[in-house]
Amino acid sequence: MTAHSTITAGQPLDTLDRDTRQAAAPLSRAKQLWWPLAAMALAVLVTRGAWLGNPVADIDEQLYSFIGWRMQFGELPYVDWWDRKPFGLFAIFGLAHWIAGPSALAYQVLAALVTLGGAMLVHRLARPLVDSTSAVFAGLLYVVLMAAYASYSAQSEVFHVPMVLAMAVLVAEQRHPHATRRALIAMVIGGLALQVKYTVLPQCLVLGCWALWGAWRRDGDLARLVRLGSVFAGLGLLPTALVSVFYAVIGQWDAFFFANFVSFFDRLPAQAGRFDAAHALFLMPVGVLVVLGAYAAARMARPRDGRLYGLYAALFAGALATAYLPSTVYPYYFAALVPGAVLLAVPLLDRSGPFKLVPAIALVAGATFLLSLPERYQASRAMAADITQLAADTAPYVGPETCLFVYDGPTVLYRLTNSCVPSRVVYPDHLNNALETKALGVDQADEVARIMATRPGAIVTADKALAPQNRETTALVVAAIEANYRPLTSADVHGRVHTVWVRSKQNVNEASE
């Protein structure tokens, strides 16, 4: 007789059955999750595969990658390289590069795994409202729409959105026997999410308030509620406090404080402001999901748990606040709205409704169509080849002593050409964007003039600007190019032609003399 079939004398049969069921439960859950995991993993690979290995897949991530990579050499954000994003975001990229090397594939694979985790969390949150199959379509919709909202490589939303979803999973069930413990863990996760992007604060507040409401419903003790709220706030602020203490200990508190908490408010708002009419088109996919989901909830398939559905509505409202918190709003910020919109659309995805799985299939297919995947694959391969060739052509003109200056172009060129960097303000947009004029801690024109005085071996410019340009800095660069540089090569990256200018032979000889 095997150990599994042994029955102890006198053991009640109902206890035996319960113990057997409990032992089998993890295996049963694993069997139930393998096919949702496989389906979503395939979706992640298909939607993100076009950009894997492309060093210029997106713009901002090149800066995060550069600083994260340089952290391995003891160089720090805010001190050695300037940006205003939280320390945790650079640490994520630094970890990816420490594990897998300096290439873009390192952080893109990590981002793909995190996206898969986010999809599984959406599936988990949808399960109390619909069956597993319907919840799988919610996860698929999350994967596709995150890519549609520019989180197809490693934008910061790729990382902080799943963190918020993990918080929601932990606090959603207010009557859970370990609700308080789970809520405390959720607040720590929220604190880590703040170290990826500070604007997640509204979503953290929504979930914190939900957890406190649950505590109030359980015992109605006001004094305990106040104490618990204070602990929540402390845990949420703990990661940021630890980072700030680190910078204070190494004598760089001022650099940390300015970059993280002052420069954000010194940056000028865009002329269109937060509510740009042009964003209506970008908001349409999530807007359609919310409207149709609300209609389905009211008329087609009333949610099994109305209170939980209300949490998802509050989470979507918090995400709206997250997207619109900065004075200038970019379309990719709307990726934060995706999970809330998908969860609100769950009643429409419910296959027990009158139209079965037709709405779910139609929504996933329509969102996938928005991606134009064949064109993305072709464009990404061509772009990666072009930027690699451009870097190879430029490398002989720059190096550890003669720096490249990317005035407007891909930050990754510094690494690809093995060039020194002429300024701690490494991100091109920070020196050419007129909105950043008073937000860097240095004068843009003074810094560009200083760089040009070092006679960079090559300068990179673009034919189209991404943001309102600082006319004074642009004039300095144009004057130097006209006097001392000639065009070497160019490449089209995301619809902009980037040109590399190298010093003319005559001027190189003059400089050496």
Short mmCIF file of C-alpha atoms in Angstrom, two decimals, residues 66-83 87 90 243 246-248 250-252 255-256 424:
data_model
loop_
_atom_site.label_atom_id
_atom_site.label_comp_id
_atom_site.label_asym_id
_atom_site.label_seq_id
_atom_site.Cartn_x
_atom_site.Cartn_y
_atom_site.Cartn_z
CA PHE A 66 21.79 53.68 -20.57
CA ILE A 67 21.61 54.81 -16.94
CA GLY A 68 20.73 51.33 -15.70
CA TRP A 69 23.66 49.86 -17.63
CA ARG A 70 26.06 52.47 -16.25
CA MET A 71 24.95 51.72 -12.68
CA GLN A 72 27.02 48.52 -12.93
CA PHE A 73 30.10 50.74 -13.03
CA GLY A 74 29.21 52.66 -9.88
CA GLU A 75 27.57 55.58 -11.68
CA LEU A 76 24.31 56.90 -10.26
CA PRO A 77 21.12 58.53 -11.51
CA TYR A 78 20.85 62.26 -10.67
CA VAL A 79 24.58 62.45 -9.84
CA ASP A 80 26.44 61.09 -12.86
CA TRP A 81 23.49 61.04 -15.29
CA TRP A 82 20.49 63.32 -15.05
CA ASP A 83 16.82 62.41 -15.30
CA PHE A 87 15.50 55.34 -8.88
CA PHE A 90 16.73 52.58 -13.47
CA VAL A 243 16.40 55.78 -1.62
CA PHE A 246 20.93 56.54 0.57
CA TYR A 247 21.49 59.75 -1.39
CA ALA A 248 21.68 61.77 1.82
CA ILE A 250 26.52 59.72 0.14
CA GLY A 251 26.17 63.51 0.24
CA GLN A 252 23.95 63.83 -2.85
CA ALA A 255 20.79 66.24 -6.55
CA PHE A 256 18.23 63.58 -5.61
CA ARG A 424 25.66 64.32 -17.64
#
